[in-house]
Coordinates of C-alpha atoms in Angstrom, one line a residue:
M21 CA -0.1 0.1 0.3
P22 CA 1.5 3.1 -1.2
A23 CA 2.0 6.2 0.7
P24 CA -0.1 8.8 2.2
A25 CA 0.8 12.6 0.2
K26 CA 1.8 14.3 2.5
S27 CA 2.2 18.9 2.0
V28 CA 5.7 19.6 2.1
L29 CA 7.0 23.4 2.9
P30 CA 9.7 24.5 2.5
V31 CA 10.9 27.0 5.3
V32 CA 13.3 30.0 5.7
L33 CA 13.6 31.5 9.3
L34 CA 15.0 35.4 9.6
G35 CA 15.9 35.8 13.3
C36 CA 16.7 32.9 15.8
G37 CA 16.3 34.5 19.2
G38 CA 13.8 33.5 21.3
V39 CA 10.7 33.1 19.1
G40 CA 12.9 32.0 16.4
R41 CA 14.7 29.4 17.9
Y42 CA 11.7 28.0 19.8
L43 CA 9.8 27.8 16.3
L44 CA 12.6 25.4 15.7
R45 CA 12.7 23.5 18.9
H46 CA 8.7 23.1 18.0
I47 CA 9.0 22.4 14.2
V48 CA 11.6 19.4 15.8
S49 CA 9.1 17.9 18.4
C50 CA 6.3 18.0 16.2
R51 CA 7.6 15.9 13.3
P52 CA 5.1 12.7 14.2
L53 CA 2.0 15.0 14.9
H54 CA 3.0 17.0 11.5
A55 CA 3.4 13.4 9.9
N56 CA 0.2 12.2 10.6
Q57 CA -1.4 15.2 9.5
G58 CA 0.2 14.8 6.2
V59 CA 2.7 17.8 6.5
A60 CA 7.1 18.1 6.9
I61 CA 8.8 21.2 7.4
R62 CA 12.1 21.6 6.2
V63 CA 13.4 24.5 6.5
V64 CA 16.1 25.2 3.8
G65 CA 17.6 28.6 5.7
V66 CA 18.1 30.6 9.0
A67 CA 19.0 34.0 9.0
D68 CA 20.2 36.3 12.1
S69 CA 21.1 40.2 11.7
S70 CA 24.3 39.0 10.1
S71 CA 23.9 35.8 8.6
L72 CA 22.4 33.3 6.5
L73 CA 22.9 29.5 7.0
V74 CA 21.2 27.8 3.9
A75 CA 21.0 24.3 2.6
D76 CA 23.6 22.9 0.2
D77 CA 20.3 22.1 -2.3
V78 CA 17.2 24.3 -1.4
H79 CA 15.2 21.9 -3.6
S80 CA 15.4 18.3 -3.0
S81 CA 17.0 19.0 1.2
G82 CA 16.7 21.4 4.2
L83 CA 19.0 21.4 7.7
D84 CA 19.3 18.2 9.3
D85 CA 17.2 18.1 12.9
A86 CA 20.4 17.1 15.0
L87 CA 22.0 21.1 13.2
L88 CA 18.6 22.9 14.1
T89 CA 19.0 21.2 17.6
H90 CA 22.9 22.6 17.2
L91 CA 22.0 25.9 16.1
C92 CA 19.6 26.4 19.0
A93 CA 22.3 25.9 21.4
A94 CA 24.6 27.9 20.0
K95 CA 22.0 31.1 19.4
S96 CA 21.5 30.0 23.0
A97 CA 24.7 30.6 24.5
G98 CA 25.4 33.4 21.7
S99 CA 28.1 31.6 19.7
P100 CA 27.7 32.9 15.2
L101 CA 26.1 30.8 13.1
S102 CA 29.5 30.4 11.3
S103 CA 29.9 27.6 14.3
L104 CA 27.4 25.7 13.0
L105 CA 29.5 24.7 9.4
G106 CA 31.2 21.8 10.4
Q107 CA 27.6 20.6 11.7
G108 CA 26.2 19.5 8.0
H109 CA 25.5 19.8 4.6
C110 CA 25.1 23.7 4.6
Q111 CA 26.8 27.1 3.2
L112 CA 27.1 30.1 5.2
F113 CA 26.6 33.9 3.9
Q114 CA 27.4 36.9 5.6
N115 CA 25.3 40.7 4.4
P116 CA 24.5 42.1 2.4
E117 CA 25.3 39.3 0.2
A118 CA 22.9 36.9 2.5
R119 CA 19.6 38.9 1.2
S120 CA 20.2 37.8 -2.6
K121 CA 20.6 34.9 -1.3
V122 CA 17.5 34.3 0.1
I123 CA 15.7 36.4 -2.8
D124 CA 17.6 33.3 -5.0
A125 CA 16.2 30.5 -2.7
A126 CA 12.2 32.9 -3.0
T127 CA 12.8 32.9 -7.0
T128 CA 13.9 29.5 -6.7
L129 CA 11.3 28.2 -4.9
G130 CA 8.5 30.7 -5.0
R131 CA 6.8 29.7 -8.4
T132 CA 8.0 26.4 -8.1
T133 CA 7.6 23.9 -5.1
G134 CA 6.6 27.4 -2.9
L135 CA 8.7 28.8 0.1
V136 CA 7.5 30.1 3.1
L137 CA 8.9 33.4 4.4
V138 CA 9.1 33.3 8.6
D139 CA 10.3 36.8 10.0
C140 CA 10.5 36.0 13.6
S141 CA 13.0 38.8 14.3
A142 CA 12.6 43.1 15.6
T143 CA 13.3 45.6 13.5
Y144 CA 11.9 46.8 9.5
D145 CA 15.1 46.0 7.6
T146 CA 12.9 43.2 6.8
V147 CA 10.1 44.3 4.5
N148 CA 11.8 45.0 1.4
L149 CA 12.9 41.4 1.8
L150 CA 9.3 40.7 2.8
K151 CA 7.6 42.1 -0.5
D152 CA 10.1 40.7 -2.9
A153 CA 9.3 37.5 -1.7
V154 CA 5.9 38.0 -2.4
D155 CA 6.8 39.5 -5.5
H156 CA 7.7 35.9 -6.5
G157 CA 5.6 33.9 -5.3
C158 CA 6.2 33.3 -1.6
C159 CA 4.0 33.3 1.6
V160 CA 4.5 34.8 4.4
V161 CA 4.2 34.8 8.0
L162 CA 5.2 37.3 11.0
A163 CA 5.5 37.4 14.2
N164 CA 7.4 40.6 13.6
K165 CA 5.2 43.1 14.3
K166 CA 7.2 46.5 12.2
P167 CA 6.5 45.7 9.1
L168 CA 3.1 46.1 8.9
T169 CA 3.5 49.5 11.3
G170 CA 5.5 51.7 8.8
A171 CA 4.4 52.9 5.8
Y172 CA 0.9 52.1 4.8
E173 CA 1.6 50.7 1.4
D174 CA 3.7 48.0 2.9
F175 CA 0.6 47.6 5.3
Q176 CA -1.2 46.5 2.0
K177 CA 1.1 44.9 0.0
L178 CA 1.8 42.1 2.9
A179 CA -1.2 41.9 4.6
S180 CA -4.2 42.3 1.5
N181 CA -3.4 38.2 0.4
F182 CA -4.5 36.4 3.4
R183 CA -4.5 33.5 0.9
R184 CA -0.6 33.4 1.2
I185 CA 0.0 36.5 4.4
R186 CA -0.5 34.9 8.3
F187 CA -0.1 37.7 11.1
E188 CA -2.0 36.0 13.8
S189 CA 1.3 36.6 16.2
T190 CA 1.8 39.6 15.8
V191 CA -0.8 40.8 18.4
G192 CA -2.1 38.6 21.8
A193 CA 0.7 35.7 20.7
G194 CA -1.0 32.5 20.1
L195 CA -4.1 34.0 21.1
P196 CA -7.0 33.8 17.6
V197 CA -7.3 38.1 17.6
I198 CA -6.8 38.2 14.2
A199 CA -8.7 35.3 12.8
S200 CA -11.7 36.3 14.9
V201 CA -11.7 40.0 14.0
T202 CA -11.2 38.4 9.6
R203 CA -13.4 36.1 10.5
I204 CA -15.8 38.5 11.7
I205 CA -15.8 41.0 8.5
A206 CA -16.0 38.2 6.4
S207 CA -18.9 37.3 7.2
G208 CA -20.7 40.7 6.8
D209 CA -21.1 41.6 10.1
P210 CA -19.1 45.3 10.2
V211 CA -16.6 45.9 13.4
S212 CA -17.7 48.7 15.8
R213 CA -14.9 48.6 18.3
V214 CA -12.2 46.6 19.6
V215 CA -10.7 47.4 22.9
G216 CA -8.0 45.5 24.7
S217 CA -5.3 45.2 27.5
L218 CA -2.4 44.0 25.1
S219 CA 0.7 44.1 27.4
G220 CA 1.9 41.5 29.3
T221 CA 3.9 43.5 31.2
L222 CA 1.1 46.2 31.7
G223 CA -1.3 43.5 32.3
Y224 CA 0.5 42.3 35.1
V225 CA 1.6 46.1 36.8
M226 CA -2.0 47.1 36.8
S227 CA -3.2 44.0 38.2
E228 CA -0.6 44.1 41.0
L229 CA -0.7 48.4 41.5
E230 CA -5.5 47.2 42.3
D231 CA -3.4 45.1 45.5
G232 CA -2.2 47.9 46.8
K233 CA 1.0 47.5 46.1
R234 CA 3.7 50.6 45.5
F235 CA 3.9 51.7 40.8
S236 CA 8.4 51.3 41.3
E237 CA 7.8 48.2 43.7
V238 CA 5.5 46.4 40.7
V239 CA 7.9 47.2 38.0
K240 CA 11.1 46.2 39.8
T241 CA 9.8 42.8 40.3
A242 CA 8.1 42.6 36.9
K243 CA 11.9 42.7 35.9
S244 CA 13.0 40.6 37.6
L245 CA 10.2 37.7 37.1
G246 CA 11.5 38.0 32.8
Y247 CA 8.0 40.5 32.3
T248 CA 10.0 43.7 30.7
E249 CA 12.3 44.6 28.4
P250 CA 15.2 45.2 29.9
D251 CA 14.1 49.0 29.7
P252 CA 11.1 48.8 31.5
R253 CA 10.4 51.5 30.0
D254 CA 10.4 50.2 26.4
D255 CA 7.4 49.1 28.2
L256 CA 5.8 51.5 30.3
G257 CA 5.7 54.3 26.9
G258 CA 3.1 51.6 25.4
M259 CA 5.1 51.6 22.0
D260 CA 4.8 48.1 21.6
V261 CA 1.0 48.0 21.7
A262 CA 0.4 51.1 20.6
R263 CA 2.4 48.9 17.3
K264 CA -0.8 46.4 18.0
A265 CA -3.4 48.3 17.9
L266 CA -2.3 50.2 14.6
I267 CA -2.6 46.3 13.2
L268 CA -5.6 45.6 14.6
A269 CA -7.0 49.9 13.7
R270 CA -5.9 48.7 9.9
L271 CA -7.2 45.8 9.6
L272 CA -10.6 47.2 10.1
G273 CA -9.9 49.6 7.0
Q274 CA -7.9 52.6 9.5
Q275 CA -5.6 54.1 6.4
I276 CA -3.2 55.8 9.5
S277 CA -0.4 56.7 11.0
M278 CA 1.6 55.5 14.3
D279 CA 1.1 59.5 14.4
N280 CA -2.2 59.6 14.2
I281 CA -2.7 57.4 17.7
N282 CA -2.4 59.2 20.6
V283 CA -0.2 56.7 22.8
E284 CA -0.1 57.8 26.3
S285 CA 3.1 56.8 28.4
L286 CA 3.4 56.2 31.8
Y287 CA 7.0 58.7 32.6
P288 CA 7.7 61.7 31.4
S289 CA 9.6 62.7 28.7
E290 CA 12.0 64.1 31.7
L291 CA 12.7 60.1 32.7
G292 CA 12.9 58.6 29.0
H293 CA 16.1 57.2 27.5
D294 CA 17.7 60.1 26.4
A295 CA 17.9 62.4 29.9
V296 CA 18.1 59.1 31.9
S297 CA 19.9 56.4 32.1
T298 CA 18.0 52.9 32.8
E299 CA 19.7 52.6 36.3
D300 CA 19.0 55.6 37.2
F301 CA 15.4 55.7 36.2
L302 CA 15.3 51.7 38.1
E303 CA 16.7 53.6 41.5
S304 CA 15.5 56.7 41.3
G305 CA 12.8 57.9 39.2
L306 CA 10.7 55.2 39.3
V307 CA 9.8 55.9 42.4
Q308 CA 8.8 59.9 41.5
L309 CA 5.7 58.1 39.9
D310 CA 4.2 56.2 42.8
R311 CA 2.3 59.2 44.3
S312 CA -0.1 60.1 40.9
M313 CA 0.0 56.0 40.3
E314 CA -2.0 55.6 43.8
E315 CA -3.7 58.8 43.0
R316 CA -5.4 57.2 39.8
A317 CA -5.6 54.1 41.0
K318 CA -7.1 54.8 44.3
A319 CA -9.6 57.0 41.9
A320 CA -10.6 54.6 39.7
S321 CA -11.5 52.6 42.7
S322 CA -13.8 54.8 44.6
R323 CA -16.2 54.9 41.2
G324 CA -16.3 50.5 41.8
N325 CA -13.1 50.9 39.0
V326 CA -9.9 49.4 38.5
L327 CA -6.7 50.5 35.8
R328 CA -6.0 49.0 33.0
Y329 CA -3.8 49.9 30.2
V330 CA -5.5 49.8 27.3
C331 CA -5.8 50.2 23.1
E332 CA -9.5 51.3 21.8
I333 CA -10.1 51.4 18.2
G334 CA -13.8 52.8 17.2
S335 CA -14.7 55.0 14.9
A336 CA -13.3 58.0 16.4
G337 CA -9.5 56.6 15.6
C338 CA -7.2 54.4 17.8
Q339 CA -6.3 55.6 21.5
V340 CA -2.7 53.8 23.6
G341 CA -3.0 54.9 27.3
L342 CA -4.7 53.6 30.9
K343 CA -8.7 53.2 31.1
E344 CA -10.8 52.9 34.0
V345 CA -13.2 49.5 33.2
P346 CA -15.7 48.3 35.8
K347 CA -14.4 45.1 37.9
D348 CA -16.8 43.5 36.7
S349 CA -15.7 43.6 33.4
A350 CA -13.8 41.2 31.7
L351 CA -10.4 44.0 31.6
G352 CA -11.0 44.4 34.9
R353 CA -10.8 41.0 36.1
L354 CA -7.9 40.9 33.8
R355 CA -5.2 39.2 36.5
G356 CA -0.7 38.7 35.6
S357 CA 0.1 38.4 32.2
D358 CA -2.6 37.4 30.7
N359 CA -4.0 39.8 27.7
V360 CA -7.9 40.3 26.8
V361 CA -9.5 41.7 23.5
E362 CA -13.8 42.7 23.4
I363 CA -14.2 42.6 19.4
Y364 CA -17.6 44.6 18.9
S365 CA -19.9 44.3 16.3
R366 CA -23.5 44.4 15.3
C367 CA -23.7 40.5 15.9
Y368 CA -21.4 41.2 19.5
E369 CA -22.6 44.8 20.1
S370 CA -24.5 44.1 23.9
S371 CA -21.9 40.5 24.9
P372 CA -18.4 41.4 22.8
L373 CA -16.9 38.4 22.2
V374 CA -13.8 38.3 24.5
I375 CA -10.1 36.8 23.9
Q376 CA -8.2 35.8 26.7
G377 CA -5.8 34.3 27.5
A378 CA -1.3 34.1 27.3
G379 CA -0.1 37.3 25.2
A380 CA 3.0 37.2 25.4
G381 CA 6.4 34.7 26.1
N382 CA 9.2 32.5 23.1
D383 CA 7.2 29.5 23.4
T384 CA 3.3 30.9 23.3
T385 CA 4.4 32.8 19.9
A386 CA 6.2 30.8 18.6
A387 CA 3.3 28.5 18.3
G388 CA 1.3 30.6 17.3
V389 CA 4.0 31.3 14.3
L390 CA 3.7 27.1 13.4
A391 CA 0.1 27.2 13.4
D392 CA 0.3 29.8 10.7
V393 CA 2.7 27.9 9.1
I394 CA 0.9 24.6 8.8
D395 CA -2.5 26.4 7.8
L396 CA -0.8 27.1 4.4
Q397 CA -0.4 23.7 3.7
D398 CA -2.9 24.0 1.4
L399 CA -0.9 25.7 -0.9
F400 CA 1.9 23.3 -1.3
Q401 CA 1.9 20.6 -4.0
R402 CA 1.7 17.0 -2.8
T403 CA 4.8 14.0 -2.8
A404 CA 4.3 10.5 -2.3

């Protein structure tokens, strides 16, 4: 009896930081599961910020699982991709040649077997590469928010063909926020408003503040738990939430840019990156914010509300910042580092569609990326 046909998905990964490494580990560990589903993911190339490691023959083979496992270990230890050249049948290309080699693979595979270009980096620099890949018939999966939050024309190019482009993990990590919004829109049910707490860091900070803890101590604890960026101002400034809000707003048809979003920072400009070092901000800057945050939390509590850092997208535009919400609402009940999103439409006007769960973390985000890759399998040829 012949073996069942399977879809072979060649993949080039851009970015092998935390999310990228977890993705490679998931691909390796899920081989038996995917085989039962008739899917085979063939990783033909992995790129970091300076170079590209690519299989000798992208047509017929990929980087084997032993090499991928070595790659994850090496990058976790801070070693360059060049340290892996003796581990398998592969070639190494340095920038700027690496970019042309990715395009070569896109040209070769995009119009024949197909190729999935997966962006798990954290830079705007990949946007032209992604657009070129789309032009060559490739599929694109994004965890990187930045290509979708630059020029609106780039967003249109990358997001207009939802058949070949996936970006679920740019908002809410592995939560089905993008899929839910697009399904509601596709059903002819216009989405009127989206409200969400989309930062695990700020969700944790606000729920701890609700318990009467001091803002400065909560932020330091969040940093010690690994919830914040090395400089917590990268979270407290709200720009990560703003990027997610911009993606959702554009998905709803708003032709806006980051300049059109009102973003409330939780620290003043005189405590910004250019004025105060990270160490000074943590030691003496944060405590200056305690009184005002305590007063706002108490004022909200006196009205039966709690503070949450949310994005709100509606007909009036897009706002990101602190908002009082009822304690018994989905947002008000939020605890810890979970994300929650409320979607309002004609069918969900009085009782919104609520999506809640872990919305951050390399493991969770990588799982969402892998689900997006698998979701593309029907576009790829099946082989015996």
